[in-house]
Coordinates of C-alpha atoms and ligand atoms in Angstrom, one line a residue:
M109 CA -6.3 -51.0 -35.1
L110 CA -6.5 -53.2 -38.2
R111 CA -8.2 -55.9 -36.2
N112 CA -10.7 -53.4 -34.8
L113 CA -11.4 -52.1 -38.3
L114 CA -11.9 -55.6 -39.6
A115 CA -14.2 -56.4 -36.7
F116 CA -16.1 -53.2 -37.3
T117 CA -16.5 -54.0 -40.9
T118 CA -17.9 -57.4 -40.0
I119 CA -20.4 -55.7 -37.6
S120 CA -21.3 -53.2 -40.3
A121 CA -21.8 -56.0 -42.8
A122 CA -24.1 -57.8 -40.4
L123 CA -26.0 -54.6 -39.7
A124 CA -26.2 -53.7 -43.3
G125 CA -28.6 -56.6 -43.6
C126 CA -30.7 -54.8 -41.0
G127 CA -31.6 -58.0 -39.2
G128 CA -31.8 -60.1 -42.3
T129 CA -31.2 -63.1 -40.2
T130 CA -34.1 -65.5 -39.9
A131 CA -32.7 -67.2 -36.8
A132 CA -35.7 -68.2 -34.9
A133 CA -35.8 -67.9 -31.1
G134 CA -37.8 -70.4 -29.1
N135 CA -40.7 -69.7 -26.8
Q136 CA -42.6 -67.4 -29.1
Q137 CA -46.2 -66.7 -29.3
Q138 CA -47.2 -67.0 -32.9
P139 CA -50.3 -64.8 -33.4
S140 CA -52.3 -65.1 -36.6
A141 CA -52.6 -62.0 -38.7
T142 CA -56.1 -61.7 -37.4
A143 CA -55.3 -61.9 -33.7
S144 CA -57.8 -60.0 -31.6
P145 CA -56.7 -57.2 -29.4
T146 CA -55.4 -58.2 -26.0
A147 CA -55.6 -56.2 -22.8
A148 CA -52.6 -57.9 -21.4
A149 CA -49.7 -55.7 -20.3
T150 CA -47.2 -58.1 -21.7
P151 CA -46.4 -57.2 -25.3
V152 CA -47.0 -59.8 -28.0
N153 CA -44.4 -61.0 -30.4
Y154 CA -45.4 -60.7 -34.1
G155 CA -42.2 -62.0 -35.5
N156 CA -43.7 -65.0 -37.2
A157 CA -46.8 -63.2 -38.6
K158 CA -47.4 -64.4 -42.1
P159 CA -48.1 -62.1 -45.0
V160 CA -51.7 -61.7 -46.0
A161 CA -52.1 -62.8 -49.6
A162 CA -54.8 -60.4 -50.8
K163 CA -53.8 -56.8 -51.1
P164 CA -56.6 -54.3 -50.9
F165 CA -54.5 -51.8 -52.9
D166 CA -52.9 -51.2 -56.2
A167 CA -49.3 -50.0 -56.1
A168 CA -48.4 -47.6 -58.9
T169 CA -44.8 -46.8 -59.6
V170 CA -44.4 -43.0 -59.6
A171 CA -40.6 -42.6 -59.9
T172 CA -37.4 -44.4 -59.1
F173 CA -34.5 -43.3 -56.9
D174 CA -31.0 -44.3 -55.9
Q175 CA -30.9 -45.4 -52.3
P176 CA -33.8 -43.2 -51.2
W177 CA -34.2 -42.8 -47.4
A178 CA -37.1 -40.5 -46.6
L179 CA -40.0 -38.6 -48.1
A180 CA -41.9 -35.5 -46.9
F181 CA -44.8 -33.6 -48.4
L182 CA -44.9 -29.8 -49.0
P183 CA -48.2 -28.1 -48.5
D184 CA -48.7 -28.0 -52.3
R185 CA -48.5 -31.9 -52.3
R186 CA -45.1 -32.0 -54.0
M187 CA -42.6 -34.2 -52.2
L188 CA -39.0 -33.9 -51.0
V189 CA -37.2 -37.2 -51.3
T190 CA -33.7 -37.8 -49.9
E191 CA -31.2 -40.2 -51.3
K192 CA -28.6 -41.5 -48.9
P193 CA -25.6 -40.7 -51.1
G194 CA -26.5 -37.0 -50.7
Q195 CA -29.2 -35.8 -53.1
I196 CA -32.6 -34.3 -52.5
W197 CA -35.3 -34.3 -55.2
L198 CA -38.4 -32.2 -55.5
V199 CA -41.0 -34.6 -56.9
T200 CA -44.5 -33.9 -58.3
A201 CA -47.4 -36.3 -57.7
D202 CA -47.0 -37.5 -61.3
G203 CA -43.3 -38.3 -60.7
T204 CA -41.5 -35.4 -62.3
K205 CA -38.2 -35.0 -60.5
T206 CA -36.2 -31.8 -60.0
K207 CA -32.8 -31.9 -58.2
V208 CA -32.5 -29.7 -55.2
G209 CA -29.3 -27.7 -54.9
G210 CA -27.4 -26.6 -51.8
V211 CA -27.3 -30.0 -50.0
P212 CA -24.5 -30.2 -47.4
K213 CA -21.6 -32.6 -47.6
V214 CA -22.6 -35.9 -46.0
H215 CA -20.6 -39.0 -45.2
D216 CA -22.3 -41.7 -47.2
E217 CA -21.1 -45.0 -45.8
G218 CA -23.1 -48.0 -44.4
Q219 CA -26.1 -46.6 -42.6
G220 CA -24.8 -43.0 -42.8
G221 CA -25.5 -40.4 -45.4
L222 CA -28.3 -38.0 -46.1
L223 CA -31.1 -39.4 -44.0
D224 CA -34.5 -37.8 -42.9
V225 CA -36.2 -34.7 -44.3
A226 CA -39.1 -32.9 -42.7
V227 CA -41.1 -29.8 -43.7
S228 CA -41.6 -27.0 -41.2
P229 CA -45.0 -26.9 -39.6
R230 CA -44.9 -23.2 -40.5
F231 CA -43.7 -23.8 -44.1
A232 CA -46.3 -21.4 -45.5
S233 CA -44.6 -18.5 -43.8
D234 CA -41.0 -19.7 -43.1
H235 CA -40.3 -22.0 -46.2
A236 CA -38.1 -24.0 -43.8
V237 CA -37.1 -27.7 -44.2
Y238 CA -35.1 -29.8 -41.8
I239 CA -32.7 -32.5 -42.7
S240 CA -30.7 -35.0 -40.7
Y241 CA -27.5 -36.6 -41.9
S242 CA -24.1 -38.1 -41.0
E243 CA -21.8 -35.1 -40.9
P244 CA -18.1 -35.9 -41.5
G245 CA -15.6 -34.5 -39.1
E246 CA -12.3 -35.1 -37.2
G247 CA -12.7 -38.2 -35.1
G248 CA -15.7 -39.6 -37.0
D249 CA -19.2 -38.7 -38.0
S250 CA -21.9 -36.9 -35.9
L251 CA -25.6 -37.0 -36.5
A252 CA -26.4 -33.5 -37.6
L253 CA -29.8 -31.7 -37.7
A254 CA -29.9 -28.8 -40.1
R255 CA -32.5 -26.2 -41.1
A256 CA -32.6 -24.4 -44.5
T257 CA -35.2 -22.6 -46.5
I258 CA -36.4 -23.6 -50.0
D259 CA -38.4 -21.4 -52.3
P260 CA -41.3 -23.5 -53.5
A261 CA -41.7 -21.3 -56.6
A262 CA -38.1 -21.6 -57.8
T263 CA -37.5 -23.3 -61.1
A264 CA -34.1 -24.4 -59.7
P265 CA -35.0 -25.2 -56.1
A266 CA -32.2 -25.1 -53.6
L267 CA -31.6 -25.2 -49.9
T268 CA -30.5 -21.8 -48.8
G269 CA -29.2 -20.4 -45.5
L270 CA -28.5 -23.9 -44.2
Q271 CA -27.5 -24.0 -40.5
V272 CA -26.7 -27.0 -38.4
I273 CA -29.0 -26.4 -35.4
W274 CA -28.1 -29.5 -33.4
R275 CA -25.1 -31.9 -33.5
Q276 CA -24.5 -35.2 -31.8
L277 CA -21.2 -35.1 -29.8
P278 CA -18.8 -36.7 -29.2
R279 CA -18.1 -37.6 -32.8
G280 CA -17.2 -41.2 -33.5
Q281 CA -17.6 -44.3 -35.4
G282 CA -20.7 -46.4 -35.9
G283 CA -24.0 -46.6 -37.8
Q284 CA -27.4 -46.6 -36.2
F285 CA -28.0 -42.9 -36.5
G286 CA -31.8 -43.1 -35.9
A287 CA -32.1 -39.6 -37.4
Y288 CA -35.9 -39.5 -37.7
I289 CA -37.7 -36.2 -37.2
A290 CA -41.2 -35.5 -36.1
F291 CA -43.1 -32.4 -35.1
S292 CA -45.5 -32.1 -32.2
P293 CA -49.1 -31.7 -33.4
D294 CA -49.2 -28.1 -32.3
G295 CA -46.1 -27.4 -34.4
Q296 CA -44.1 -26.0 -31.5
H297 CA -41.5 -28.7 -31.0
L298 CA -39.2 -31.0 -33.0
F299 CA -38.5 -34.5 -31.9
L300 CA -35.3 -36.1 -33.1
A301 CA -34.3 -39.8 -32.7
A302 CA -30.6 -40.1 -31.9
G303 CA -29.6 -43.7 -32.4
D304 CA -27.1 -45.5 -30.2
R305 CA -24.4 -45.5 -33.0
Q306 CA -23.7 -49.1 -32.2
R307 CA -22.1 -48.0 -28.9
M308 CA -24.8 -49.6 -26.7
T309 CA -24.0 -48.5 -23.1
P310 CA -24.2 -44.7 -23.8
A311 CA -27.9 -45.1 -24.5
Q312 CA -28.1 -45.2 -20.7
D313 CA -25.7 -42.3 -20.1
P314 CA -27.7 -39.1 -19.4
D315 CA -24.8 -37.0 -20.6
Q316 CA -24.7 -38.4 -24.2
P317 CA -27.2 -37.7 -26.9
V318 CA -26.9 -41.3 -28.0
G319 CA -29.8 -43.7 -27.8
K320 CA -32.2 -40.9 -26.9
I321 CA -35.3 -39.3 -28.3
L322 CA -34.8 -35.5 -28.0
R323 CA -37.5 -32.8 -27.8
L324 CA -36.2 -29.5 -29.2
T325 CA -37.5 -26.1 -30.2
L326 CA -37.8 -25.4 -33.9
D327 CA -34.4 -23.7 -33.5
G328 CA -32.7 -26.9 -32.2
K329 CA -32.5 -25.8 -28.5
P330 CA -33.7 -27.8 -25.5
A331 CA -37.5 -27.5 -25.3
P332 CA -39.2 -26.0 -22.3
G333 CA -41.0 -28.6 -20.2
N334 CA -38.6 -31.4 -20.9
P335 CA -38.0 -33.8 -17.9
G336 CA -34.5 -32.4 -17.4
E337 CA -35.3 -28.8 -18.1
G338 CA -32.5 -26.5 -17.0
K339 CA -30.0 -29.4 -16.3
T340 CA -26.6 -29.6 -17.9
G341 CA -24.4 -32.7 -18.1
A342 CA -20.8 -33.6 -17.6
T343 CA -18.4 -32.3 -20.3
T344 CA -16.2 -35.4 -19.9
V345 CA -17.9 -38.5 -21.2
S346 CA -16.8 -42.0 -22.2
L347 CA -16.4 -42.4 -25.9
I348 CA -17.2 -45.9 -26.9
D349 CA -16.8 -46.8 -30.6
P350 CA -17.7 -50.1 -32.2
P351 CA -16.4 -52.8 -32.0
E352 CA -16.2 -52.0 -28.3
N353 CA -19.9 -52.4 -28.1
T354 CA -20.4 -55.3 -25.8
V355 CA -21.0 -54.2 -22.3
A356 CA -17.8 -55.9 -21.0
A357 CA -15.7 -54.5 -23.8
A358 CA -17.2 -51.0 -23.3
K359 CA -16.3 -51.0 -19.7
A360 CA -12.8 -52.1 -20.5
K361 CA -12.2 -49.7 -23.3
G362 CA -14.2 -46.6 -22.5
R363 CA -12.2 -43.5 -23.2
Q364 CA -12.7 -40.1 -21.8
V365 CA -13.3 -37.3 -24.2
T366 CA -14.4 -33.7 -23.7
V367 CA -17.5 -32.2 -25.2
P368 CA -18.2 -28.5 -25.4
A369 CA -19.8 -26.8 -22.4
P370 CA -22.5 -26.5 -21.6
N371 CA -23.6 -30.1 -22.3
L372 CA -27.3 -29.7 -22.9
T373 CA -28.1 -33.4 -23.4
P374 CA -30.1 -33.8 -20.1
A375 CA -32.2 -30.7 -21.0
E376 CA -32.8 -32.0 -24.5
T377 CA -33.7 -35.6 -23.6
W378 CA -37.4 -36.7 -23.8
S379 CA -36.7 -40.5 -23.5
S380 CA -33.7 -42.7 -23.2
G381 CA -32.6 -46.3 -23.6
H382 CA -33.2 -46.5 -27.4
R383 CA -31.2 -48.6 -29.8
N384 CA -31.9 -47.4 -33.3
P385 CA -35.3 -45.7 -33.6
Y386 CA -36.2 -46.0 -37.3
G387 CA -39.6 -44.2 -37.4
L388 CA -41.2 -41.5 -35.3
A389 CA -44.8 -40.3 -35.6
F390 CA -47.7 -38.9 -33.7
D391 CA -51.1 -40.5 -33.8
S392 CA -54.4 -38.6 -34.1
Q393 CA -54.6 -38.5 -30.3
G394 CA -51.3 -36.6 -30.0
R395 CA -49.4 -39.6 -28.7
L396 CA -45.8 -40.2 -29.9
W397 CA -44.8 -43.6 -31.2
S398 CA -41.5 -45.0 -32.4
V399 CA -40.4 -48.2 -34.1
E400 CA -36.9 -49.4 -33.2
M401 CA -34.5 -51.8 -34.8
G402 CA -33.6 -54.5 -32.3
P403 CA -30.4 -56.4 -32.3
K404 CA -30.7 -60.1 -33.3
G405 CA -34.4 -60.1 -32.7
G406 CA -36.4 -57.7 -30.6
D407 CA -37.6 -55.0 -33.0
E408 CA -40.0 -52.8 -31.1
L409 CA -43.0 -50.5 -31.4
N410 CA -42.8 -48.1 -28.4
L411 CA -45.3 -45.5 -27.0
I412 CA -42.9 -42.7 -26.3
E413 CA -43.5 -40.9 -23.0
P414 CA -41.4 -38.2 -21.3
G415 CA -38.7 -39.4 -18.9
K416 CA -39.1 -43.1 -19.6
N417 CA -36.2 -45.4 -20.2
Y418 CA -36.9 -47.9 -23.0
G419 CA -34.2 -50.3 -21.8
W420 CA -31.5 -50.6 -24.3
P421 CA -28.9 -52.2 -23.9
L422 CA -30.0 -53.5 -20.5
V423 CA -33.0 -55.5 -21.7
S424 CA -34.3 -56.7 -25.1
Y425 CA -36.5 -59.4 -26.6
G426 CA -33.6 -60.1 -29.0
S427 CA -30.0 -61.2 -28.4
N428 CA -26.6 -59.7 -29.3
Y429 CA -25.2 -60.5 -32.7
D430 CA -22.5 -62.6 -31.0
D431 CA -25.4 -64.6 -29.4
V432 CA -24.6 -63.3 -25.9
P433 CA -28.1 -63.2 -24.4
I434 CA -29.6 -60.0 -23.2
P435 CA -32.0 -60.1 -20.1
S436 CA -35.6 -60.1 -21.0
P437 CA -37.6 -56.9 -20.4
T438 CA -39.7 -58.9 -17.9
T439 CA -36.8 -58.9 -15.5
R440 CA -36.8 -55.1 -15.3
P441 CA -40.3 -53.7 -14.6
D442 CA -38.8 -50.3 -14.0
L443 CA -38.0 -50.1 -17.7
A444 CA -40.6 -49.3 -20.3
E445 CA -41.9 -52.3 -22.3
P446 CA -42.5 -52.1 -26.0
A447 CA -46.1 -52.1 -27.2
L448 CA -45.3 -55.0 -29.4
Y449 CA -42.2 -56.6 -30.7
W450 CA -40.9 -58.8 -33.5
N451 CA -38.6 -61.8 -33.1
P452 CA -37.4 -62.7 -35.7
V453 CA -37.1 -59.1 -36.9
I454 CA -38.9 -57.3 -39.6
A455 CA -36.3 -54.5 -39.6
P456 CA -38.8 -51.7 -39.4
A457 CA -38.2 -48.5 -41.4
G458 CA -40.6 -45.6 -41.4
L459 CA -43.8 -45.1 -39.3
T460 CA -46.9 -43.3 -40.3
F461 CA -50.4 -43.0 -39.0
Y462 CA -53.3 -43.1 -41.5
D463 CA -56.3 -40.8 -41.3
G464 CA -57.1 -40.5 -44.9
T465 CA -60.4 -41.1 -46.8
L466 CA -59.3 -43.5 -49.5
F467 CA -59.0 -46.4 -47.1
P468 CA -61.7 -46.0 -44.5
D469 CA -60.8 -49.3 -42.8
W470 CA -57.3 -48.1 -42.2
R471 CA -58.2 -44.9 -40.3
G472 CA -56.3 -44.9 -36.9
S473 CA -53.9 -47.6 -38.1
A474 CA -50.1 -47.2 -38.2
F475 CA -48.0 -48.5 -41.1
V476 CA -44.4 -49.6 -40.9
G477 CA -42.1 -50.6 -43.7
G478 CA -40.2 -53.8 -43.4
L479 CA -36.6 -54.0 -44.7
A480 CA -35.8 -57.6 -43.8
A481 CA -39.5 -58.6 -44.0
T482 CA -39.8 -57.0 -47.5
A483 CA -43.3 -56.1 -46.3
L484 CA -45.7 -53.4 -45.4
V485 CA -47.1 -53.9 -41.9
R486 CA -50.4 -52.5 -40.6
I487 CA -50.7 -52.0 -36.9
A488 CA -54.1 -51.5 -35.3
F489 CA -54.8 -50.1 -31.9
D490 CA -57.3 -50.4 -29.1
G491 CA -56.3 -47.4 -27.1
T492 CA -52.6 -47.8 -26.6
T493 CA -52.7 -51.6 -27.0
A494 CA -51.2 -52.3 -30.4
R495 CA -51.4 -55.4 -32.6
E496 CA -50.0 -56.3 -36.0
A497 CA -53.2 -56.5 -38.0
E498 CA -51.9 -57.2 -41.5
R499 CA -48.7 -57.8 -43.4
W500 CA -48.3 -57.7 -47.1
D501 CA -45.3 -59.0 -49.0
M502 CA -44.1 -56.2 -51.2
G503 CA -41.3 -58.2 -52.9
N504 CA -38.7 -55.6 -52.0
R505 CA -37.2 -54.0 -48.8
I506 CA -39.4 -51.1 -47.8
R507 CA -37.5 -48.0 -46.6
A508 CA -40.2 -45.5 -45.9
V509 CA -43.9 -45.2 -45.6
V510 CA -45.9 -41.9 -45.4
S511 CA -49.6 -41.1 -45.4
G512 CA -50.1 -38.7 -48.2
P513 CA -52.3 -35.6 -48.1
D514 CA -54.2 -37.2 -51.1
G515 CA -55.3 -40.1 -48.9
A516 CA -52.9 -42.5 -50.6
L517 CA -50.1 -44.4 -48.8
W518 CA -46.7 -43.6 -50.3
L519 CA -43.8 -46.1 -50.0
L520 CA -40.2 -45.9 -50.8
E521 CA -38.3 -49.1 -51.6
D522 CA -34.7 -49.5 -50.5
G523 CA -31.5 -49.7 -52.5
A524 CA -30.6 -48.9 -56.1
E525 CA -33.4 -48.3 -58.6
A526 CA -35.8 -48.2 -55.7
K527 CA -39.4 -47.3 -56.6
L528 CA -41.6 -44.6 -55.1
L529 CA -45.0 -46.4 -54.9
R530 CA -48.5 -44.8 -54.5
L531 CA -51.0 -47.2 -52.9
T532 CA -54.7 -46.6 -53.7
P533 CA -57.7 -48.9 -53.2
K534 CA -57.7 -51.9 -55.6
K535 CA -59.9 -51.4 -58.6
A536 CA -62.4 -54.2 -59.2
G537 CA -61.4 -56.6 -62.0
Ligands
CA727 CA1 -36.7 -51.4 -25.6

């Protein structure tokens, strides 16, 4: 047990760097930052793309936070900002912060804690917000999705009537919660990224909500029209906790546990084979995209389509942390290829599409924060063909990026005393 704990700590420490390694893999294409779109089906590696020196924006510091994780705008243009240790702040555009009460107990350790926040598409009438977090419990944490209401007119804002509407079972150890929330453009469905919890093989188990992107109703139930609509799964599944997370070790040490019936995972699942999706967003055409943390190398941008298997841990453009190679995605044409990938990694965090007016050249682009890359990355599209168009060194790990209703791009840095930045077009002189 002690050995396992130590090994897990080592893994956690390695992962806490979120792919901070700069180990280079051979055989890479090295596109310039101005690479032109390619029609080739094979994705392009942007791991060695160099930052563009000139920034077309000014970055104003609006406020600072302790280990912020996510940001969401209310219709009145105030923001909700989560801090991983378990705080939510209501923040005005000029940076005035008010603490939000009623936040549930979270397990703040490693990658776990208070994670994403999303505002109901019907907020004007239901005042609902959704949060995701690592919920402590017997046997380990589960990723929890909760809904609560918040009175936007209150001088002491608080989450009220909080209910956990979805919970990842079985509970267990491991980071990589995913936890990102997105709403369909029509506001009818909620998509939730459930990371692989460093367990790897369950990402391929249709009976476990691990390594999946789920499509739920706004009440947290399986959404009608999902690929597995009406199906239930086994109630006895293999619990695999780190450090049992190599394929061989998982096979040797898989333990059987019971989850409550009915197991709705097959009916909730939209796509599978994900490692740690760390950003989830719809483009203006209604297509769903995700960025995903790879292992040692192999960060991905994926176009998420129903019923597809995105390959983890069977294939990756990266390798395991113990340098055990993983087969290339080119060996498995039955598994979905990423739209592009990064090796070495950028450690993506946050994904947003820009359709504002302040930066006309950016309309239709996606933006990704880079933790290891300490960068902001712009991705341009030709249909569904994606390319890294620009990368700017921000000097700090970037934890979140959101297109604001004001046309600005809003960034959260990572860590203690992390800044909330508002990006606007660079003023002359
Ligand atoms: Ca993949």
